[in-house]
Coordinates of C-alpha atoms and ligand atoms in Angstrom, one line a residue:
M27 CA 26.9 -2.3 36.2
S28 CA 28.3 1.3 36.5
T29 CA 30.0 3.0 33.6
T30 CA 32.9 4.1 35.7
P31 CA 35.4 1.7 37.4
T32 CA 34.0 2.3 40.7
D33 CA 31.4 -0.4 40.9
C34 CA 32.8 -2.6 43.7
C35 CA 36.0 -2.5 45.6
A36 CA 37.8 0.0 43.3
D37 CA 38.7 1.7 46.4
P38 CA 41.7 -0.1 47.7
G39 CA 40.4 0.5 51.3
Q40 CA 37.1 -1.3 50.3
K41 CA 36.2 -5.0 51.2
L42 CA 37.4 -7.6 48.7
L43 CA 34.9 -9.7 46.7
S44 CA 35.0 -13.3 47.5
V45 CA 35.6 -15.7 44.7
E46 CA 32.1 -17.2 45.1
Q47 CA 30.5 -13.8 44.9
G48 CA 32.6 -12.7 42.0
R49 CA 31.7 -15.9 40.1
K50 CA 28.0 -15.3 40.8
R51 CA 28.0 -11.8 39.6
I52 CA 29.8 -12.7 36.3
L53 CA 27.4 -15.7 35.7
T54 CA 24.4 -13.4 36.3
A55 CA 25.8 -11.0 33.8
V56 CA 26.5 -13.2 30.8
S57 CA 24.0 -15.2 28.9
A58 CA 24.3 -18.0 26.2
I59 CA 24.9 -17.0 22.6
Q60 CA 21.9 -17.9 20.6
A61 CA 23.5 -18.6 17.1
T62 CA 23.6 -22.2 16.2
E63 CA 24.8 -24.5 13.3
Q64 CA 24.0 -27.9 11.9
L65 CA 27.0 -30.1 11.7
H66 CA 27.8 -33.5 10.6
L67 CA 28.4 -35.8 13.7
R68 CA 32.3 -36.0 13.3
A69 CA 32.5 -32.2 12.9
A70 CA 30.4 -31.7 16.0
L71 CA 33.1 -33.5 18.3
G72 CA 33.6 -31.4 21.4
R73 CA 30.8 -29.0 20.4
I74 CA 27.8 -28.0 22.6
L75 CA 24.4 -29.5 21.7
C76 CA 21.8 -26.6 21.5
E77 CA 18.6 -28.8 21.6
P78 CA 17.7 -32.1 23.0
V79 CA 18.0 -35.1 20.7
V80 CA 14.9 -37.4 20.7
A81 CA 15.4 -40.9 19.5
R82 CA 13.1 -41.9 16.5
I83 CA 13.9 -45.5 16.7
D84 CA 14.4 -48.2 19.6
V85 CA 18.0 -49.3 20.2
P86 CA 18.5 -52.2 19.8
P87 CA 15.8 -52.0 17.1
F88 CA 14.9 -55.7 17.5
A89 CA 15.2 -58.5 20.1
N90 CA 18.5 -60.2 19.4
S91 CA 21.0 -62.7 20.8
A92 CA 23.5 -61.7 23.4
M93 CA 25.4 -65.0 22.7
D94 CA 26.6 -67.3 20.1
G95 CA 24.3 -70.4 20.7
Y96 CA 20.9 -71.7 20.0
A97 CA 17.6 -69.8 19.9
V98 CA 14.9 -71.9 21.7
R99 CA 11.5 -71.8 23.3
S100 CA 12.0 -71.8 27.1
E101 CA 9.0 -73.9 27.5
D102 CA 10.9 -76.7 25.7
C103 CA 13.6 -76.7 28.3
P104 CA 11.8 -77.8 31.6
D105 CA 13.3 -77.8 35.1
S106 CA 15.3 -81.0 34.9
G107 CA 16.3 -83.7 32.6
A108 CA 17.9 -83.6 29.2
V109 CA 16.1 -82.2 26.1
V110 CA 16.9 -82.9 22.4
L111 CA 16.0 -80.1 20.0
E112 CA 16.1 -80.2 16.1
I113 CA 18.0 -77.4 14.4
I114 CA 15.9 -75.9 11.7
G115 CA 18.3 -73.2 10.3
S116 CA 20.6 -70.5 11.4
A117 CA 20.4 -66.6 12.1
F118 CA 23.4 -64.5 11.6
A119 CA 23.9 -60.7 12.5
G120 CA 22.3 -58.9 9.6
A121 CA 20.8 -62.2 8.1
P122 CA 17.5 -63.2 10.1
F123 CA 16.1 -66.6 10.2
P124 CA 12.9 -66.4 8.1
D125 CA 10.6 -68.8 9.8
R126 CA 9.1 -69.7 13.1
V127 CA 10.7 -71.7 15.8
G128 CA 8.1 -74.5 16.7
A129 CA 7.8 -77.0 19.6
G130 CA 11.0 -79.3 19.8
Q131 CA 12.9 -77.0 17.5
C132 CA 15.8 -74.6 17.7
V133 CA 17.8 -72.2 15.5
R134 CA 21.7 -71.7 15.3
I135 CA 22.2 -68.2 16.3
M136 CA 25.0 -65.5 16.5
T137 CA 25.6 -62.6 18.7
G138 CA 23.5 -59.7 17.4
A139 CA 21.2 -61.8 15.2
V140 CA 17.5 -61.3 15.3
L141 CA 15.7 -63.6 17.8
P142 CA 13.7 -65.7 15.3
D143 CA 9.8 -65.7 15.8
G144 CA 8.7 -68.4 18.4
A145 CA 11.9 -68.4 20.2
D146 CA 12.3 -66.5 23.5
A147 CA 15.6 -67.6 24.9
V148 CA 19.1 -68.4 23.7
L149 CA 21.3 -71.4 24.9
M150 CA 24.9 -70.8 25.1
Q151 CA 26.7 -73.0 22.6
E152 CA 29.1 -74.0 25.6
H153 CA 26.1 -75.6 27.2
V154 CA 25.0 -77.9 24.6
S155 CA 26.2 -80.9 22.7
R156 CA 25.5 -81.0 18.9
E157 CA 24.9 -84.3 17.0
Q158 CA 23.8 -84.2 13.4
G159 CA 21.1 -81.7 13.1
Q160 CA 20.2 -81.8 16.8
I161 CA 21.3 -80.2 20.1
R162 CA 21.2 -81.9 23.4
Y163 CA 20.9 -79.7 26.5
E164 CA 21.0 -80.9 30.1
H165 CA 21.9 -77.8 32.2
R166 CA 19.4 -76.1 34.5
A167 CA 16.0 -74.7 33.6
V168 CA 16.0 -72.0 30.8
Q169 CA 14.4 -68.7 31.8
H170 CA 12.1 -66.7 29.4
G171 CA 14.4 -64.0 28.0
Q172 CA 17.8 -65.6 28.9
N173 CA 20.7 -64.3 26.9
V174 CA 18.2 -62.1 24.9
R175 CA 18.9 -58.3 24.3
Y176 CA 15.4 -56.6 24.1
A177 CA 14.3 -54.0 21.5
G178 CA 14.7 -50.6 23.2
E179 CA 16.9 -51.8 26.1
D180 CA 19.4 -49.1 25.5
T181 CA 17.2 -46.2 24.0
R182 CA 13.4 -46.4 23.5
R183 CA 11.8 -44.3 20.6
G184 CA 10.7 -41.0 22.0
D185 CA 13.3 -41.0 24.7
T186 CA 15.5 -37.7 25.0
V187 CA 19.0 -39.3 24.4
L188 CA 20.9 -36.1 25.1
P189 CA 19.9 -32.9 26.7
A190 CA 20.6 -29.5 25.2
G191 CA 23.9 -28.1 26.8
R192 CA 25.8 -31.5 26.6
R193 CA 29.3 -31.6 25.1
L194 CA 29.6 -34.0 22.5
G195 CA 32.4 -36.4 23.4
A196 CA 33.2 -39.9 21.9
A197 CA 30.3 -41.7 23.8
E198 CA 27.8 -38.9 22.7
L199 CA 28.9 -39.3 19.1
G200 CA 28.4 -43.0 19.2
L201 CA 25.1 -42.7 21.0
L202 CA 23.9 -40.5 18.3
A203 CA 25.0 -42.5 15.5
S204 CA 23.3 -45.5 17.3
V205 CA 20.0 -43.8 17.0
G206 CA 20.6 -42.9 13.4
V207 CA 21.4 -39.2 13.9
A208 CA 23.7 -37.9 11.2
E209 CA 23.5 -34.2 11.9
V210 CA 23.1 -32.3 15.1
C211 CA 22.4 -28.6 16.0
V212 CA 25.2 -27.2 18.1
T213 CA 25.9 -23.7 19.5
R214 CA 28.1 -21.7 17.0
K215 CA 31.7 -21.3 18.2
L216 CA 32.3 -18.5 20.9
R217 CA 34.5 -15.8 19.3
V218 CA 37.1 -14.9 21.9
A219 CA 39.7 -12.0 21.2
F220 CA 42.6 -11.6 23.4
F221 CA 45.7 -9.5 23.6
S222 CA 48.5 -8.6 26.1
T223 CA 49.1 -5.1 27.4
G224 CA 52.7 -4.0 28.5
D225 CA 55.6 -2.1 27.1
E226 CA 57.8 -4.5 28.7
L227 CA 56.6 -7.5 26.4
A228 CA 58.7 -9.0 23.6
S229 CA 57.2 -11.9 21.5
A230 CA 58.8 -15.3 21.7
G231 CA 61.3 -15.6 18.8
T232 CA 62.8 -12.0 18.9
P233 CA 65.7 -10.9 20.8
L234 CA 65.2 -9.4 24.4
V235 CA 66.5 -6.0 25.2
R236 CA 67.2 -5.0 28.9
G237 CA 64.0 -4.4 30.7
Q238 CA 61.8 -6.6 28.6
I239 CA 60.4 -10.0 29.3
Y240 CA 58.7 -12.4 27.0
D241 CA 55.1 -12.4 26.7
S242 CA 53.9 -15.6 28.0
N243 CA 50.2 -14.7 28.7
R244 CA 49.2 -14.8 25.1
Y245 CA 50.6 -18.3 24.8
A246 CA 49.0 -19.6 28.0
L247 CA 45.7 -18.0 27.0
F248 CA 45.9 -19.4 23.5
G249 CA 46.3 -22.9 25.1
M250 CA 43.3 -22.5 27.5
L251 CA 41.2 -21.0 24.7
S252 CA 42.0 -23.8 22.3
R253 CA 38.8 -25.6 22.8
P254 CA 36.4 -27.1 20.2
E255 CA 33.6 -24.6 21.2
I256 CA 35.8 -21.6 20.8
E257 CA 37.3 -19.7 17.9
C258 CA 40.1 -17.6 19.2
Y259 CA 41.8 -14.4 17.8
D260 CA 45.2 -13.3 19.1
L261 CA 45.5 -9.6 18.7
G262 CA 49.1 -9.4 19.8
V263 CA 50.8 -7.1 22.4
I264 CA 49.3 -3.7 22.8
P265 CA 51.6 -1.1 24.3
D266 CA 50.9 0.9 27.5
R267 CA 49.3 3.9 25.6
R268 CA 45.8 5.1 25.8
E269 CA 45.2 5.5 22.3
A270 CA 46.7 2.0 21.3
V271 CA 44.5 0.4 24.2
R272 CA 41.4 2.3 22.8
T273 CA 42.0 1.2 19.3
A274 CA 42.5 -2.5 20.4
F275 CA 39.3 -2.6 22.5
R276 CA 37.3 -1.3 19.7
E277 CA 38.7 -3.8 17.2
A278 CA 38.4 -6.7 19.6
A279 CA 34.7 -5.7 20.5
A280 CA 33.8 -5.5 16.9
M281 CA 34.8 -9.2 16.1
A282 CA 34.3 -11.0 19.3
D283 CA 31.6 -12.2 21.8
L284 CA 34.2 -12.2 24.5
V285 CA 37.4 -10.1 24.9
L286 CA 40.3 -10.9 27.4
T287 CA 43.2 -8.8 28.1
T288 CA 46.1 -9.3 30.4
G289 CA 47.9 -6.8 32.3
G290 CA 47.2 -3.0 33.0
V291 CA 44.4 -3.7 35.5
S292 CA 46.5 -2.8 38.5
V293 CA 46.9 0.7 40.1
G294 CA 50.1 1.5 38.3
E295 CA 50.6 4.6 36.3
A296 CA 50.7 2.7 32.9
D297 CA 47.6 0.8 33.7
Y298 CA 45.0 1.9 31.1
V299 CA 42.8 -1.1 30.7
T300 CA 40.3 -0.2 33.5
E301 CA 40.3 3.4 32.6
T302 CA 39.7 2.9 28.9
L303 CA 36.9 0.4 29.6
G304 CA 35.3 3.0 31.8
E305 CA 35.1 5.2 28.7
L306 CA 34.2 2.8 26.0
G307 CA 32.0 0.3 27.7
E308 CA 30.5 -0.7 31.2
I309 CA 33.1 -1.8 33.5
S310 CA 33.3 -3.1 37.0
F311 CA 36.6 -3.3 38.7
W312 CA 37.0 -5.7 41.4
R313 CA 39.6 -6.5 43.9
M314 CA 39.1 -10.2 44.4
A315 CA 39.9 -12.0 47.7
M316 CA 42.0 -14.4 45.8
K317 CA 45.6 -15.2 45.6
P318 CA 47.0 -15.2 43.0
G319 CA 45.0 -12.7 41.0
K320 CA 43.5 -9.8 43.0
P321 CA 42.7 -7.2 40.3
L322 CA 40.0 -8.3 37.9
A323 CA 38.2 -6.0 35.4
F324 CA 34.8 -7.3 34.2
G325 CA 32.3 -5.7 32.1
R326 CA 30.8 -5.2 28.6
L327 CA 32.3 -3.6 25.5
G328 CA 29.7 -3.0 22.9
N329 CA 28.1 -6.4 22.5
A330 CA 31.1 -8.3 23.8
V331 CA 31.8 -9.5 27.5
F332 CA 35.1 -8.2 28.8
F333 CA 37.6 -9.7 31.1
G334 CA 40.7 -7.6 32.1
L335 CA 42.7 -10.3 33.7
P336 CA 45.8 -9.4 35.8
G337 CA 49.4 -9.4 34.3
N338 CA 51.2 -12.0 36.3
P339 CA 51.2 -15.3 34.5
V340 CA 49.9 -17.5 37.2
S341 CA 47.2 -14.9 38.0
V342 CA 46.1 -15.0 34.4
M343 CA 45.6 -18.7 34.7
A344 CA 43.9 -18.9 38.0
T345 CA 41.5 -16.0 37.1
F346 CA 40.9 -17.5 33.9
Y347 CA 39.9 -20.9 35.2
Q348 CA 37.9 -19.6 38.1
F349 CA 36.0 -16.8 36.4
A350 CA 36.4 -16.7 32.6
L351 CA 35.9 -20.4 32.0
P352 CA 32.5 -20.5 34.0
A353 CA 31.4 -17.5 31.8
I354 CA 32.6 -19.4 28.7
R355 CA 30.6 -22.5 29.7
K356 CA 27.5 -20.4 30.2
M357 CA 27.9 -18.4 27.0
T358 CA 28.4 -21.6 25.0
G359 CA 25.1 -23.0 26.4
Q360 CA 26.7 -25.8 28.5
Q361 CA 24.8 -27.2 31.4
A362 CA 25.9 -25.7 34.7
R363 CA 27.9 -28.1 36.9
E364 CA 29.7 -28.2 40.2
P365 CA 33.5 -28.0 40.2
L366 CA 35.4 -31.3 40.6
L367 CA 36.8 -31.0 44.2
I368 CA 38.6 -33.8 45.9
Q369 CA 39.7 -34.0 49.6
A370 CA 43.4 -34.9 49.9
R371 CA 45.9 -35.1 52.8
S372 CA 48.4 -32.4 52.8
S373 CA 52.0 -33.9 52.7
Q374 CA 53.3 -30.6 54.4
D375 CA 52.4 -27.5 56.3
L376 CA 50.8 -25.0 54.0
K377 CA 51.4 -21.4 55.1
K378 CA 48.8 -18.8 54.4
A379 CA 47.8 -15.4 55.8
P380 CA 43.9 -15.0 56.5
G381 CA 42.0 -12.7 54.1
R382 CA 42.2 -14.2 50.6
M383 CA 41.2 -17.5 49.1
E384 CA 44.6 -19.2 47.9
F385 CA 44.9 -21.3 44.9
Q386 CA 48.3 -22.8 45.5
R387 CA 49.6 -25.1 42.8
G388 CA 49.7 -28.8 43.9
I389 CA 50.8 -32.2 42.9
L390 CA 48.0 -34.7 43.6
Q391 CA 48.8 -38.4 43.7
R392 CA 47.9 -41.5 45.5
G393 CA 49.9 -42.1 48.8
P394 CA 51.2 -45.4 50.0
D395 CA 47.9 -46.0 51.8
G396 CA 46.0 -45.7 48.6
Q397 CA 44.5 -42.4 49.6
W398 CA 44.9 -39.0 47.7
Q399 CA 47.7 -36.8 49.0
V400 CA 48.9 -33.5 47.8
S401 CA 52.1 -31.5 47.9
T402 CA 52.8 -28.0 46.8
T403 CA 55.2 -27.2 43.9
G404 CA 57.2 -25.1 46.1
L405 CA 57.5 -21.2 45.7
Q406 CA 54.0 -19.8 45.0
G407 CA 54.7 -16.4 43.6
S408 CA 52.3 -15.2 40.8
H409 CA 55.0 -14.7 38.4
L410 CA 56.3 -18.2 38.7
L411 CA 54.7 -20.1 35.7
S412 CA 56.8 -23.1 36.3
S413 CA 54.7 -23.6 39.4
M414 CA 51.6 -24.2 37.0
S415 CA 53.6 -26.6 34.8
K416 CA 54.7 -28.8 37.6
A417 CA 51.1 -28.7 39.1
N418 CA 48.3 -31.0 38.4
C419 CA 45.8 -29.3 40.5
F420 CA 45.1 -26.3 42.7
I421 CA 45.0 -26.6 46.5
L422 CA 42.1 -24.5 47.6
L423 CA 42.6 -22.7 50.9
P424 CA 39.6 -20.9 52.2
A425 CA 39.9 -17.1 52.7
D426 CA 39.6 -17.3 56.4
D427 CA 42.2 -20.0 56.7
T428 CA 45.5 -19.6 58.3
G429 CA 47.0 -22.5 56.4
A430 CA 47.1 -26.2 56.9
T431 CA 49.3 -28.7 58.7
A432 CA 50.9 -31.8 57.3
G433 CA 48.3 -34.6 57.4
D434 CA 45.2 -32.1 57.2
L435 CA 42.7 -32.9 54.7
V436 CA 42.6 -29.9 52.1
T437 CA 40.3 -29.4 49.0
V438 CA 42.0 -29.9 45.7
Q439 CA 40.7 -29.1 42.2
P440 CA 42.3 -31.3 39.5
F441 CA 43.3 -29.4 36.3
Q442 CA 41.3 -31.9 34.6
D443 CA 38.2 -30.2 35.6
F444 CA 39.1 -27.3 33.3
S445 CA 39.2 -29.5 30.3
S446 CA 35.4 -29.8 29.9
Ligands
AMP501 P1 50.7 -5.2 35.2 O1 49.4 -5.6 35.8 O2 50.4 -4.8 33.8 O3 51.4 -4.4 36.0 O4 51.5 -6.6 35.2 C1 51.9 -7.3 36.5 C2 53.1 -8.1 36.2 O5 52.8 -9.2 35.1 C3 54.3 -7.3 35.7 O6 55.5 -7.9 36.3 C4 54.3 -7.6 34.2 O7 55.6 -7.4 33.7 C5 53.8 -8.9 34.2 N1 53.1 -9.2 32.9 C6 52.2 -8.6 32.3 N2 51.7 -9.0 31.2 C7 52.4 -10.1 30.9 C8 52.5 -11.1 29.9 N3 51.8 -11.0 28.7 N4 53.4 -12.2 30.0 C9 54.3 -12.3 31.0 N5 54.3 -11.3 32.1 C10 53.4 -10.2 32.1
MG502 MG1 51.5 -3.7 32.6

């Protein structure tokens, strides 16, 4: 990475960097934070496991009944003919039968109760008739292991139940509890500091003067950064002045693992982000072959990773999801995964000029034929935040494409892909 903003594509005449190339460079340049913390299960919800968890017990810990019924010896229930068995006791979940089941005997058993010694199968209670201390059974032959859940069927002692890098969701918390784990080691929260740059920005809740707009980026960023694995710090709006930008960078770099800014990375006269980063850190300035969101500054500021996102709100969201989020996943130690991409039929013609990959905002739904279909949200300007709010997916149109015709299959990335 160079120390001046000339690394790649800084020259407007130079070739654009593809989204794929950009993401690769970013992922090569960032690494997982090493700090960890030990948390109780509930506090670990949504966090990233930092080491594999190995089961120290079998789950279930003992063979038990899958049904309410009668525990029997399968050899007592031959292929044909009725059989009568003596009931010698009962077994409840949590209250095992203490003795052994012998020839011609059975034990009343409830779902989850330990399978008594001697028994190897369970008859469903609906399949027997009960008369004074006895049951009568005349269905088909009983198989060894019928209606029995074996010890270790779910998890065996010594098995890796969860690998490092797994996000702990509801199923994972339950799984950990099932093997008796009460505390887990997770990656400590990633500290992310962010601020907006721009003299035109007013904060929501204050009156607008002519020439001002409300700062929406900080709110959208707050929303995108509000994740269990992140601790985010909103540093406010920084005016377009060199000294103010410098001070904000220093402050952000001192407190965070990752610094995100919006605005000021274009080639306008008040765009100080790239320049200041060139002085204070290691910065690459890229022109991405992407629409929305062409300019992107990426680099390092002290120990922090730095992203200078564009200013336009839709560009901010698109570049965050395509570049910053994969970096966050890697920095927090998450397992790498492929994006969730779906093929859907376009409901209308989609216009596009060749050159940049487009992330049009789309509405994905099932068509009358039960297949996925997608339509755009309408106007696609990078300043039109309502297009993001109406959408539930990006429609990905490859750089070289000239658009799509109604009925064509197009690739779609549902916004749900960004929630994990
Ligand atoms: P810039 O890259 O700073 O020139 O910004 C590009 C466009 O995005 C301009 O129209 C800015 O007014 C707009 N913009 C920049 N920052 C924000 C923000 N925080 N909220 C809303 N719009 C913004
Ligand atoms: Mg600006």
